[in-house]
Amino acid sequence: MRNLLALTVLLAPLCAGLQAQDLKAFEKRVTEFTLANGLHFIVLEKHDAPVVSFYTRVNAGSVDDQTGKTGIAHMFEHMAFKGTESIGSKNLALERKALANIERVYDQLEQARRQPKPDKAKIEELEKSLKDAIASADAHVESESFTRIMEDSGAAGLNASTGVDSTQYFVSFPANKLELWFRLEADRFRYPVFREFYKERDVVREEKRMRSESNPQGELIDAMLAASFQGHPYRTSPAGFASDIENYRVADAEAFRKKYYVPSNMVIAIAGDVDPKEVRALADRYFAPMPAAPVPAPVVTVEPKQNGERRVTIESQAQPMLLIGYKRPEATHKDDTVFDVLDGILAGGRTGMLYKELVEKRKIALAAATGSGFPGVKYPNLYIFFALPNAGKTVDEVEKAMYEIIEGVKAKPVDETTLKRVKTTVRAGLIRQLDSNAGMAQNMATFHAMFGDWRKLFESVEEIDKVTAADVQRVAKEYFVDKTKTVAYHVKPKAEAN
Amino acid sequence: MRTLILLTAAATLAAQPQAAPRAPLPPIKSLKYPPLKAVKIPEVTQFTLANGMRVFLLENRNLPVVSGFALIRTGNLFDPKDKIGLADMTGDVMRMGGTKSKTGEQLNEQLENIAASVESSIGESFGRVGFNALKENTDEVLGAFKDVLTAPEFREDKVELARTQNKSGIARRNDDAGGIARREFSDIVYGKDSPYGWDVEYETLDRITRNDLVAFHKRYFFPKNTLLAVQGDFDIPAMRAKLETLFADWTVEQPPVPEFPKVDEKPRPGLYVAAKNDVNQSNFRLGHFGGKLNDKDYPALEVMSSILAGSPFSSRIGQAIRVRGYAYDIGGDWGAAYDHPGLFVIGGGTKSDNTFKAIRTVQQELEKFMSAPPTAAELQSAKDKILNTFVFQFDSPAKTLSRLVTYEYYGYPKDFIFQYQKAVEAVTPAEVQRVAKQYIKPENLTYVVVGKPADFGEPLTALNLPVTNIDLTIKQPKAVTAKADAASLAKGKALLDKTRGAMGGAKLTGLKDMTLLMDVKIDAGGGQLAAKQKIQWVAPATMRQENELPFGKILSFYDGKGGWIKTPQGEAALSGPMLRQVEEQAFYNLYSLVASGGASANYLGDGTVEIGNGADLVAKLTVDEATGMPQKLVYRATAGPPIEVEQRYLEFKDVDGVKVASRSETYQGGKKFADSALIEGKVNSGLNAEELSKKP
C-alpha cells in the first residue's frame, strides 16, 4: 500500500491506440468539466456492474522535491491517509495544541543541536520532551480512521503511488458510495491534519530500506539515475535519500501540499456506474470551495548535454543485473511514438529481439527488457535496457550481445511484418483495456495531464500507424549513441572477486 | 427594503471571524447511500464433449475478443522426488517447445502477428493452458491452443532453455530477503521432505530428460482430466459446435489421476534464522498450518484474521507495528486453500535493530487478541470490509466464469461464495474468540527470520525458542562422471602412479608441509591486476592463503572443516559459498590430489585421468603419458554460478625432490584469468597447523 511507483508501471509504454470510429463511440460515454477553481474532471460511464473507480492525479512528484527534502512528495502521499480535521481526532482543539507543541519542542531541539558547542544534557532533555510531546498528541488520535472508513465502506484496490512526475490516489467503491468518496477525497486535500507524522516518517524510512538499501536491484537503479542525470531531479528516486527522510518536518510536507496540491494542478477521472450530472453536483459541493491557486512552476533545470559514456558499478553478493540507458526526449516530443514502435520491436512479447536473441537463442540471459521513458516522461529521460545474466554468464557477455542488437536496429530498417505486428499489438492492447474501470480512469487522467486531452490515448494510434521503418532506424541512430549512454551493473565485492 | 437587506448582509459579514470561512463538510455518518443495484450474474452454459472434457461457455459482448483456459488436474505435487521441477518444466516447454506442425518460434510469430497469445504453465495443484484472441482470429488461435494443449512437441533445444532458465532462478533465489522468508517459512512448516515443502535443485533439474516431459504430459493431459472455459464475443451454439469439431479427434485415455499427496500436519515449532549479511532490514514470518476453505469455521476465521492482521493500517497487528514505525510492510492471513491446509502467517520487514521488538510486539498482540473477544465495532468493521467489497466478485463476467470452473475443479458447491457471505454475516464476537483460541496455537508457531543477526538489537535468544540456523547454501550438482570399467580404472590408477613418481614419489606422499610464494597477474577485464600470493599447507588438510592485492590483503584459513577469511572490509567465519570455495580448492590442490590419488582414478584417453573424491567433486588431470608430468587440471568451481576452471602447467621446478609448478596459467569459463610465476617454494620447513590458524 501507498507504494512508490513500481518499476513495471514506470516502464509501461505510455501509448496505445484505436481507430477513429472507436473513439467516436467511446466519446459518447465521456463527460468532462472544469470547476471554476481549475480542477478538471473526466467521467466515463459504464453501467454493467454497480461499481466505480476513482483516480486522482496530482501533477507533482519527486522532481518537485527540494534539495535536502528529497522524498517529501512521497511523504506527503503517506500523510494523505492520516486523516483530517473531522476524521481521526478525539478532540481536534486539544490535538492541534499538542501538535503545535511537538513542533515547538522540535524547533528548540534543532536549535540546540545547531549550536557550535552543543549542550549534550540539554539535547537529551529536549529529545525526551519531544518524545513526551509526541505521546501526548497521540493520545488524541483515533488511529487510521480515514483508511478504516474507506476499507469498511467497500474500498477495493485502495492505494496511492508517488512517481518522479506525479502522485496518484486510486480506489474503487460500490457505486452507491459515490458521495462518500467525494466527501473523503475533498477532505484529505482540503483539511488534512499531519498527525503521527514522525512515526509515519519511520515507516517511510523502512520503505526505503526495503526498496533500495536491502535490495541490490533497487540500489543499482538509484546509482544508474544518479550517474545519468547530473542536474535534473530525475537523478533522485522518489524514495529520496535516507538522511533527508530522517530530517523531515511537518512544515516541509505542508509547504509541498500548499504549493502543489492546488486544483489547477490536479485532474480526477471517474469510471463506472455513475450519472455524470450527479458527479457534477457532487464536484461542485465538495471540490468547488477548494481555493484556486496558480499552476506551480515546472522544473526549470535542463539536464546538461552528456558528452561521453558513463559507467557505474555496485558491489553486491547478489546475482548481477545490467542496465544500459540512452538519453531520449520527453513524451510530448515528436519522436515519442517512434520510440513506442521501437520498443515493441526490441522487447515486445516473445518475438521481441531481446527475448529472441538473449534468452532463446544465446541463452545468456534469464530475462531482458526495456523501458521507454525512464524514470519519467515529463522531461527528457532515458531509454533503458536491462538484463539478468544467466547463472555462469557474465555481465560483460550480455552487454556485448546487447550492443549487437542495438547496432542491428541502427544498421538496417526493420521488416514490414515486424512493424505491422507491433502496430497491431499496440491497438489490441488498448482494446483489451477498455473494459477496465480502474485502467481507463488511470489512462484518461494520465493522458489529460500529459497531453491536455484524454483523446490523445486514441489519437496516438493514428500516429503510431504512420511510423515507418525509416523513422525507427533514424531514431535508433540518433539516440542510441555512446556519447549519451550510461551503463550500470553489479560486481562481486572485491574481497571475493577471486 | 433594499437597504435593509444590504445592512443585514453587512452585519452578517462583520460578525464572521477574520479567517476565510470554511465550508464545513457533512459528517460521514450523515451521508445517505442509495441501495446498491443488484448485480447481474451472467449465465454460464455447461456441457461435456463426447471425449469427456467438461466445457463452460460464457457470452460476453463487451469487447471484440475471445479468451479461455483449460484446467488440467495435475501439479508439481506429482513431481518425483529425484526430479523436482519436472511439472514446471513440462508447463513451460509445452508452449516454448512448439507443436508437431510449428516450432515455438513459429508459434510466437503466428500469434503475435495477430496480437494473440497462448500460454501454458503447471503450478502446485493444477495445470493451465490459456488463450486470448481478437474476435476475428478466434478459429486460428483456438487451433494453436488445442495443439499446445494436446500435441506439444517438447523440442530438445527448448527443454535445455527451460533447464537453463530454471537454474538461473535457483542461482538468484537467495538475492531477495523477503522471498527467502516466504519460501523458507512455507518449506519448514510443510516439511522439506514433502512435495509441499521441497525445492527444485540443480541436480534434480539435471536428471530431467525430454522423455520425462513427454511422459508427464501424456499421463495428465487427457480429455476426461480437463475442464475448458471460454468467454467472449460469440454465440453459444456456434462456439459449442466449433469446440465439438475441434476436439473430436482428441480421444486419448488414461487411468484416473490419483489424489494429491496428503499434508503431514505435524507442527514444526521453533525459531529458524537465515543469516543474510548484506541487508539492513529483517524479514520475519511466524505462523503454522491454517485450514481449508470449506472448513465449517472458515468464515469466522476469515473475520478473525481480518481483525487481527488483515489491513496493514487498521488491523490490531498492523496498527501495533506501524504505529511504532517498525515496518512499512506488515500483514497476515488465516491461510486457507481449496484442497489442503494453507498457512496461517503474520509477517513483515523491519530495520535490523528492531527485529526482536517487532516480533515481541506481534506475540503480545496475539496473546491479547486471544484473551478477549473483539469489540462489537471491530467485528462490524471486519464484516463490513468483507461484505461491502463483495460486489467486486461480480464486477466482470470473466470472474463468474473463473470462479465456477475453480469450484468445479476442486469439487466445491456452485453457491459456495453465497454460503460464505451468509456465514460471515452471522459471525459473533464470541465466535471470533472461540476460533482464535481453538485454532491459533502459540506453542506451535514456526518463526522464520532472514537478516543480519549481528544487528538484531536484542539477540533473538530472548524469545526463548529452540534455534535452528537455516543453511541457504545452494546444493551443487553431483559431478557427472564418465563411464568407468575395471580396465579404465586400472589404467587410470597406473598413470596416476606414474605421475606421482614423476613428481617426487615418496617425497611427495611424505610431504609434511609446503610453502609457495607466487607472483600472480590477473586479467581484470581490460587491465591487469598484480598480486602476490602465499600458500601454506600442512598435512593432512590445513591451508592458509594470503593474497596481496592493490586494494589490500585477503587472508583465508581452512583446517579441513571450517576456517575464516579476513579482508580490508572485515573478517568472517567461512560459511556458505566461501566455505564451499575453500573446500573445493583444498581438493583440487595439484600436490595433495596427486599424492592421495583421490577415491577413484578413471582413464578417459589422451593422457587424461578423472579423479573423484568419492562424493561430489571430480577433476580431470591431463599428463604427458611419456613422462607422467601434469599438463593441465580441469574442474568445475561451483561456489558461485558454476564455471569451468582450467590450470595449465607450463613449467616445473624441483624443490627438495618435489616437482613444483613454477609457471602456470588459469582459465575460467574458457577465458584467461591469471598467470602465476613461482618466486619461492619450500617444503617440510616445520610449519604447524596452529601457527597457520593465527590471525594477524
XYZ file of N, CA, C and O in Angstrom, chain B residues 229-380:
608
model
N -12.854 -23.580 -20.269
C -13.734 -22.419 -20.121
C -13.432 -21.435 -21.240
O -12.264 -21.140 -21.505
N -14.472 -20.944 -21.916
C -14.279 -19.954 -22.985
C -15.296 -18.844 -22.796
O -16.471 -19.102 -22.508
N -14.826 -17.597 -22.920
C -15.758 -16.471 -22.801
C -15.429 -15.400 -23.829
O -14.305 -15.295 -24.303
N -16.457 -14.627 -24.201
C -16.203 -13.526 -25.112
C -17.303 -13.319 -26.131
O -18.448 -13.745 -25.943
N -16.893 -12.727 -27.233
C -17.815 -12.240 -28.254
C -18.167 -13.368 -29.229
O -17.554 -13.483 -30.296
N -19.101 -14.230 -28.844
C -19.523 -15.336 -29.720
C -20.927 -15.778 -29.343
O -21.442 -15.434 -28.268
N -21.551 -16.567 -30.248
C -22.830 -17.217 -29.970
C -22.541 -18.536 -29.296
O -21.693 -19.297 -29.765
N -23.284 -18.863 -28.263
C -23.039 -20.112 -27.557
C -23.149 -21.335 -28.492
O -22.219 -22.146 -28.542
N -24.250 -21.477 -29.254
C -24.352 -22.689 -30.089
C -23.209 -22.795 -31.101
O -22.674 -23.886 -31.332
N -22.826 -21.656 -31.668
C -21.750 -21.689 -32.662
C -20.434 -22.119 -32.016
O -19.688 -22.941 -32.563
N -20.154 -21.569 -30.844
C -18.905 -21.924 -30.160
C -18.941 -23.398 -29.744
O -17.934 -24.112 -29.858
N -20.094 -23.855 -29.303
C -20.212 -25.254 -28.901
C -19.897 -26.175 -30.082
O -19.104 -27.124 -29.949
N -20.476 -25.858 -31.232
C -20.247 -26.672 -32.433
C -18.766 -26.656 -32.805
O -18.164 -27.682 -33.149
N -18.189 -25.480 -32.716
C -16.779 -25.311 -33.048
C -15.904 -26.209 -32.158
O -15.006 -26.901 -32.635
N -16.171 -26.203 -30.874
C -15.351 -26.983 -29.937
C -15.574 -28.482 -30.143
O -14.639 -29.276 -30.026
N -16.820 -28.842 -30.437
C -17.103 -30.268 -30.676
C -16.280 -30.783 -31.849
O -15.690 -31.868 -31.784
N -16.215 -29.982 -32.898
C -15.435 -30.388 -34.064
C -13.944 -30.394 -33.744
O -13.219 -31.349 -34.038
N -13.510 -29.298 -33.142
C -12.076 -29.132 -32.887
C -11.511 -30.266 -32.024
O -10.425 -30.782 -32.301
N -12.246 -30.666 -30.998
C -11.693 -31.653 -30.067
C -12.165 -33.087 -30.344
O -11.905 -33.984 -29.558
N -12.873 -33.273 -31.492
C -13.418 -34.603 -31.800
C -12.316 -35.658 -31.865
O -12.506 -36.807 -31.464
N -11.126 -35.272 -32.340
C -10.072 -36.275 -32.510
C -9.158 -36.383 -31.286
O -8.176 -37.121 -31.304
N -9.480 -35.661 -30.241
C -8.651 -35.808 -29.026
C -9.357 -36.802 -28.110
O -10.243 -36.446 -27.341
N -8.937 -38.064 -28.215
C -9.695 -39.117 -27.529
C -8.812 -39.971 -26.625
O -9.208 -41.036 -26.197
N -7.598 -39.482 -26.346
C -6.699 -40.304 -25.534
C -7.306 -40.557 -24.152
O -8.049 -39.735 -23.623
N -6.968 -41.720 -23.594
C -7.470 -42.047 -22.260
C -6.311 -42.434 -21.355
O -5.277 -42.915 -21.820
N -6.495 -42.215 -20.090
C -5.508 -42.590 -19.073
C -6.287 -42.988 -17.832
O -7.435 -42.561 -17.656
N -5.686 -43.784 -16.947
C -6.379 -44.086 -15.686
C -6.640 -42.783 -14.919
O -5.898 -41.814 -15.105
N -7.662 -42.761 -14.078
C -7.945 -41.538 -13.316
C -6.711 -41.077 -12.540
O -5.924 -41.899 -12.063
N -6.555 -39.767 -12.424
C -5.408 -39.207 -11.702
C -5.653 -39.378 -10.202
O -6.742 -39.087 -9.719
N -4.643 -39.862 -9.458
C -4.856 -40.065 -8.018
C -5.024 -38.743 -7.270
O -4.794 -37.674 -7.826
N -5.410 -38.857 -6.017
C -5.483 -37.693 -5.131
C -4.091 -37.060 -5.006
O -3.081 -37.741 -5.133
N -4.063 -35.774 -4.700
C -2.782 -35.142 -4.386
C -2.282 -35.695 -3.054
O -3.080 -36.113 -2.215
N -0.935 -35.671 -2.862
C -0.405 -36.183 -1.594
C -0.997 -35.420 -0.405
O -1.323 -34.252 -0.516
N -1.126 -36.122 0.710
C -1.657 -35.503 1.928
C -0.551 -34.686 2.607
O 0.629 -35.008 2.508
N -0.985 -33.661 3.297
C -0.049 -32.854 4.081
C 0.140 -33.527 5.438
O -0.831 -33.943 6.053
N 1.396 -33.624 5.857
C 1.672 -34.147 7.193
C 1.554 -32.978 8.166
O 2.433 -32.122 8.224
N 0.440 -32.955 8.921
C 0.149 -31.766 9.731
C 0.855 -31.741 11.085
O 0.319 -31.237 12.053
N 2.025 -32.283 11.124
C 2.807 -32.246 12.360
C 3.331 -30.815 12.550
O 3.923 -30.249 11.623
N 3.122 -30.204 13.745
C 3.659 -28.851 13.930
C 5.189 -28.869 13.922
O 5.797 -29.863 14.326
N 5.779 -27.790 13.427
C 7.248 -27.703 13.394
C 7.684 -26.395 14.049
O 8.185 -25.492 13.394
N 7.443 -26.315 15.385
C 7.692 -25.042 16.071
C 9.176 -24.750 16.226
O 10.010 -25.635 16.056
N 9.490 -23.511 16.556
C 10.865 -23.107 16.808
C 11.215 -21.867 16.021
O 10.417 -21.365 15.228
N 12.434 -21.398 16.272
C 12.923 -20.213 15.586
C 13.968 -20.635 14.548
O 14.914 -21.346 14.880
N 13.773 -20.237 13.332
C 14.685 -20.591 12.245
C 15.286 -19.303 11.701
O 14.553 -18.406 11.293
N 16.603 -19.208 11.703
C 17.252 -17.966 11.311
C 18.126 -18.189 10.084
O 18.957 -19.089 10.054
N 17.913 -17.373 9.071
C 18.775 -17.396 7.887
C 19.605 -16.130 7.901
O 19.060 -15.022 7.851
N 20.924 -16.284 7.991
C 21.803 -15.108 8.024
C 21.980 -14.574 6.610
O 22.313 -15.305 5.686
N 21.708 -13.277 6.448
C 21.940 -12.610 5.170
C 22.557 -11.277 5.534
O 21.885 -10.388 6.052
N 23.863 -11.186 5.284
C 24.582 -10.067 5.873
C 24.619 -8.807 5.027
O 25.171 -7.807 5.421
N 23.978 -8.839 3.842
C 24.010 -7.638 3.005
C 22.700 -6.853 3.071
O 22.370 -6.133 2.148
N 21.949 -7.010 4.152
C 20.702 -6.242 4.275
C 20.714 -5.467 5.584
O 21.433 -5.815 6.524
N 19.933 -4.392 5.654
C 19.798 -3.666 6.918
C 18.373 -3.751 7.443
O 17.934 -2.985 8.264
N 17.647 -4.719 6.902
C 16.263 -4.923 7.301
C 16.049 -6.421 7.494
O 16.562 -7.215 6.720
N 15.269 -6.773 8.517
C 14.958 -8.184 8.727
C 13.577 -8.490 8.185
O 12.658 -7.703 8.351
N 13.442 -9.631 7.547
C 12.134 -10.123 7.151
C 11.764 -11.246 8.085
O 12.522 -12.194 8.237
N 10.599 -11.142 8.710
C 10.208 -12.208 9.624
C 8.823 -12.733 9.263
O 8.007 -12.021 8.695
N 8.612 -13.988 9.577
C 7.299 -14.602 9.392
C 7.080 -15.568 10.535
O 8.002 -16.277 10.945
N 5.878 -15.566 11.078
C 5.570 -16.563 12.084
C 4.174 -17.087 11.829
O 3.301 -16.353 11.360
N 4.003 -18.377 12.115
C 2.694 -18.964 11.862
C 2.737 -20.473 11.941
O 3.724 -21.052 12.391
N 1.642 -21.099 11.531
C 1.587 -22.557 11.477
C 0.533 -22.952 10.450
O 0.054 -22.095 9.701
N 0.124 -24.214 10.451
C -0.864 -24.630 9.465
C -2.153 -23.833 9.625
O -2.578 -23.525 10.734
N -2.757 -23.487 8.509
C -4.096 -22.896 8.513
C -5.093 -23.999 8.214
O -4.950 -25.109 8.725
N -6.053 -23.716 7.358
C -7.072 -24.735 7.105
C -7.502 -24.768 5.657
O -6.760 -24.342 4.778
N -8.707 -25.307 5.458
C -9.274 -25.377 4.113
C -10.445 -24.403 3.993
O -11.081 -24.053 4.982
N -10.729 -24.020 2.770
C -11.790 -23.043 2.538
C -13.169 -23.583 2.908
O -14.065 -22.824 3.241
N -13.342 -24.893 2.831
C -14.672 -25.425 3.155
C -14.778 -25.928 4.597
O -15.739 -26.611 4.943
N -13.800 -25.566 5.453
C -13.951 -25.865 6.881
C -15.152 -25.088 7.410
O -15.375 -23.946 7.021
N -15.861 -25.692 8.333
C -17.057 -25.054 8.893
C -16.702 -23.680 9.498
O -17.457 -22.734 9.398
N -15.557 -23.586 10.133
C -15.194 -22.349 10.820
C -14.464 -21.343 9.935
O -14.037 -20.294 10.418
N -14.300 -21.649 8.666
C -13.535 -20.731 7.799
C -14.075 -19.299 7.807
O -13.293 -18.352 7.956
N -15.396 -19.078 7.689
C -15.866 -17.677 7.692
C -15.483 -16.945 8.981
O -15.033 -15.790 8.924
N -15.634 -17.607 10.121
C -15.267 -16.952 11.388
C -13.763 -16.700 11.446
O -13.303 -15.667 11.938
N -12.972 -17.634 10.908
C -11.511 -17.467 10.905
C -11.097 -16.312 9.998
O -10.138 -15.593 10.281
N -11.822 -16.137 8.922
C -11.522 -15.057 7.989
C -11.805 -13.702 8.668
O -11.013 -12.769 8.545
N -12.926 -13.641 9.382
C -13.251 -12.422 10.141
C -12.172 -12.202 11.206
O -11.662 -11.097 11.384
N -11.786 -13.286 11.875
C -10.742 -13.211 12.889
C -9.456 -12.640 12.303
O -8.866 -11.707 12.843
N -9.038 -13.185 11.181
C -7.740 -12.754 10.652
C -7.822 -11.338 10.109
O -6.841 -10.605 10.118
N -8.987 -10.923 9.675
C -9.150 -9.540 9.240
C -8.945 -8.591 10.429
O -8.243 -7.586 10.321
N -9.534 -8.922 11.563
C -9.378 -8.067 12.754
C -7.926 -8.102 13.243
O -7.335 -7.089 13.565
N -7.362 -9.289 13.232
C -6.015 -9.465 13.781
C -4.937 -8.835 12.895
O -4.072 -8.108 13.377
N -4.987 -9.131 11.595
C -3.832 -8.739 10.769
C -4.201 -8.415 9.326
O -3.333 -8.297 8.486
N -5.485 -8.257 9.048
C -5.899 -8.101 7.650
C -5.359 -6.855 6.987
O -4.675 -6.917 5.984
N -5.647 -5.704 7.560
C -5.199 -4.463 6.939
C -3.883 -4.029 7.565
O -3.727 -4.076 8.784
N -2.923 -3.603 6.730
C -1.664 -3.116 7.304
C -1.887 -1.847 8.129
O -1.046 -1.468 8.922
N -3.032 -1.204 7.948
C -3.286 0.043 8.672
C -4.157 -0.174 9.900
O -3.789 0.143 11.005
N -5.340 -0.761 9.685
C -6.312 -0.723 10.769
C -6.430 -2.024 11.560
O -7.144 -2.072 12.540
N -5.730 -3.096 11.182
C -5.823 -4.321 11.978
C -5.030 -4.151 13.272
O -4.223 -3.235 13.401
N -5.271 -5.053 14.224
C -4.553 -4.971 15.509
C -3.037 -4.965 15.303
O -2.333 -4.113 15.829
N -2.565 -5.938 14.557
C -1.105 -6.047 14.399
C -0.577 -4.951 13.488
O 0.465 -4.352 13.752
N -1.309 -4.650 12.435
C -0.905 -3.561 11.533
C -0.703 -2.276 12.316
O 0.315 -1.585 12.175
N -1.688 -1.968 13.177
C -1.578 -0.741 13.969
C -0.416 -0.795 14.938
O 0.371 0.137 15.030
N -0.337 -1.912 15.671
C 0.698 -2.002 16.704
C 2.090 -1.841 16.090
O 2.965 -1.189 16.649
N 2.295 -2.412 14.925
C 3.608 -2.367 14.282
C 3.835 -1.025 13.583
O 4.862 -0.367 13.763
N 2.871 -0.580 12.817
C 3.056 0.649 12.033
C 3.068 1.871 12.904
O 3.816 2.823 12.661
N 2.207 1.845 13.964
C 2.138 2.997 14.850
C 3.468 3.187 15.587
O 3.845 4.287 15.953
N 4.198 2.114 15.763
C 5.530 2.239 16.373
C 6.585 2.555 15.312
O 7.757 2.669 15.628
N 6.160 2.632 14.059
C 7.114 2.929 12.995
C 8.044 1.766 12.710
O 9.097 1.924 12.117
N 7.660 0.541 13.119
C 8.560 -0.604 12.969
C 8.619 -1.124 11.542
O 9.578 -1.765 11.164
N 7.540 -0.940 10.791
C 7.534 -1.599 9.476
C 6.697 -0.844 8.479
O 5.738 -0.150 8.832
N 7.077 -0.954 7.236
C 6.244 -0.474 6.137
C 5.372 -1.631 5.678
O 4.188 -1.501 5.409
N 6.032 -2.787 5.633
C 5.398 -3.974 5.099
C 5.007 -4.865 6.272
O 5.867 -5.404 6.941
N 3.722 -4.990 6.568
C 3.273 -5.846 7.671
C 1.895 -6.407 7.306
O 1.096 -5.708 6.706
N 1.670 -7.642 7.642
C 0.350 -8.180 7.316
C 0.241 -9.621 7.744
O 1.196 -10.218 8.243
N -0.926 -10.175 7.576
C -1.116 -11.560 7.964
C -2.380 -12.128 7.375
O -3.188 -11.396 6.794
N -2.531 -13.425 7.533
C -3.647 -14.079 6.871
C -3.921 -15.420 7.546
O -2.994 -16.136 7.924
N -5.206 -15.744 7.725
C -5.562 -17.105 8.087
C -5.504 -17.876 6.790
O -6.385 -17.780 5.972
N -4.483 -18.595 6.517
C -4.330 -19.202 5.203
C -5.277 -20.371 5.040
O -5.299 -21.284 5.856
N -6.071 -20.312 4.007
C -6.908 -21.463 3.695
C -6.766 -21.748 2.209
O -6.666 -20.834 1.407
N -6.722 -23.017 1.878
C -6.612 -23.412 0.479
C -7.791 -24.326 0.143
O -8.511 -24.764 1.031
N -7.977 -24.592 -1.142
C -9.130 -25.382 -1.552
C -9.056 -26.828 -1.068
O -10.035 -27.393 -0.623
N -7.868 -27.441 -1.197
C -7.846 -28.887 -1.010
C -6.804 -29.387 -0.019
O -6.601 -30.577 0.101
N -6.108 -28.485 0.651
C -5.153 -28.916 1.681
C -4.962 -27.765 2.658
O -5.312 -26.632 2.329
N -4.436 -28.037 3.854
C -4.273 -26.940 4.810
C -3.338 -25.858 4.275
O -2.249 -26.164 3.783
N -3.795 -24.619 4.334
C -2.949 -23.489 3.951
C -2.069 -23.091 5.118
O -1.827 -23.883 6.031
N -1.561 -21.864 5.088
C -0.631 -21.411 6.124
C -1.183 -20.182 6.827
O -1.467 -19.168 6.191
N -1.324 -20.275 8.144
C -1.636 -19.100 8.954
C -0.324 -18.374 9.176
O 0.631 -18.965 9.668
N -0.263 -17.110 8.791
C 1.028 -16.425 8.840
C 0.869 -14.946 9.164
O -0.112 -14.310 8.771
N 1.834 -14.438 9.921
C 1.956 -12.997 10.140
C 3.398 -12.649 9.795
O 4.322 -13.345 10.212
N 3.601 -11.606 9.020
C 4.975 -11.318 8.635
C 5.172 -9.872 8.240
O 4.216 -9.123 8.026
N 6.436 -9.490 8.172
C 6.747 -8.124 7.783
C 8.237 -7.907 7.640
O 9.032 -8.850 7.740
N 8.608 -6.653 7.405
C 10.023 -6.291 7.306
C 10.286 -5.121 8.236
O 9.500 -4.177 8.262
N 11.357 -5.218 8.988
C 11.670 -4.139 9.935
C 13.173 -3.928 9.966
O 13.931 -4.853 9.685
N 13.604 -2.714 10.329
C 15.047 -2.487 10.332
C 15.710 -3.446 11.317
O 15.131 -3.760 12.364
N 16.916 -3.872 10.973
C 17.584 -4.941 11.721
C 17.479 -4.731 13.230
O 17.146 -5.652 13.982
N 17.727 -3.508 13.651
C 17.766 -3.157 15.056
C 16.436 -3.437 15.773
O 16.406 -3.668 16.978
N 15.317 -3.403 15.046
C 14.001 -3.597 15.671
C 13.497 -5.033 15.588
O 12.353 -5.298 15.957
N 14.332 -5.951 15.100
C 13.853 -7.313 14.846
C 13.170 -7.920 16.058
O 12.021 -8.359 15.990
N 13.884 -7.910 17.177
C 13.316 -8.516 18.376
C 12.035 -7.806 18.796
O 11.015 -8.425 19.067
N 12.111 -6.469 18.800
C 10.961 -5.683 19.273
C 9.724 -5.941 18.414
O 8.610 -6.058 18.938
N 9.913 -6.011 17.120
C 8.767 -6.219 16.228
C 8.140 -7.589 16.477
O 6.917 -7.713 16.579
N 8.987 -8.611 16.607
C 8.449 -9.955 16.825
C 7.745 -10.021 18.181
O 6.657 -10.580 18.305
N 8.356 -9.413 19.186
C 7.753 -9.392 20.507
C 6.389 -8.700 20.460
O 5.418 -9.151 21.076
N 6.324 -7.597 19.722
C 5.048 -6.876 19.601
C 3.973 -7.774 19.003
O 2.842 -7.802 19.475
N 4.335 -8.512 17.970
C 3.368 -9.425 17.350
C 2.905 -10.466 18.359
O 1.706 -10.735 18.499
N 3.856 -11.017 19.129
C 3.492 -12.027 20.139
C 2.510 -11.460 21.150
O 1.515 -12.091 21.504
N 2.805 -10.233 21.607
C 1.941 -9.622 22.622
C 0.545 -9.370 22.077
O -0.456 -9.592 22.748
N 0.485 -8.900 20.837
C -0.824 -8.644 20.236
C -1.611 -9.945 20.079
O -2.820 -9.963 20.275
N -0.927 -10.993 19.711
C -1.580 -12.295 19.563
C -2.187 -12.741 20.889
O -3.335 -13.171 20.955
N -1.369 -12.609 21.931
C -1.810 -13.025 23.258
C -3.033 -12.227 23.684
O -4.033 -12.777 24.145
N -2.960 -10.900 23.491
C -4.060 -10.013 23.844
C -5.312 -10.398 23.061
O -6.411 -10.447 23.589
N -5.093 -10.671 21.805
C -6.216 -10.963 20.912
C -6.953 -12.216 21.360
O -8.177 -12.289 21.318
N -6.185 -13.211 21.818
C -6.813 -14.481 22.184
C -7.491 -14.427 23.545
O -8.337 -15.252 23.851
N -7.122 -13.432 24.354
C -7.613 -13.417 25.728
C -8.991 -12.760 25.862
O -9.616 -12.867 26.898
N -9.456 -12.075 24.846
C -10.766 -11.424 24.958
C -11.428 -11.362 23.594
O -10.741 -11.314 22.572
N -12.760 -11.365 23.572
C -13.421 -11.250 22.266
C -13.181 -9.857 21.677
O -12.928 -8.917 22.423
N -13.245 -9.704 20.369
C -13.082 -8.378 19.774
C -14.274 -7.507 20.147
O -15.324 -8.016 20.544
N -14.120 -6.207 20.027
C -15.237 -5.311 20.318
C -16.271 -5.439 19.202
O -15.961 -5.903 18.094
N -17.480 -4.990 19.509
C -18.542 -5.032 18.505
C -18.130 -4.196 17.287
O -18.406 -4.561 16.144
N -17.450 -3.072 17.552
C -17.046 -2.195 16.452
C -16.019 -2.894 15.559
O -16.077 -2.800 14.331
N -15.081 -3.588 16.186
C -14.075 -4.315 15.387
C -14.745 -5.379 14.523
O -14.401 -5.564 13.362
N -15.689 -6.091 15.143
C -16.362 -7.149 14.399
C -17.115 -6.552 13.209
O -17.023 -7.051 12.085
N -17.833 -5.459 13.485
C -18.617 -4.835 12.424
C -17.695 -4.387 11.297
O -17.962 -4.601 10.119
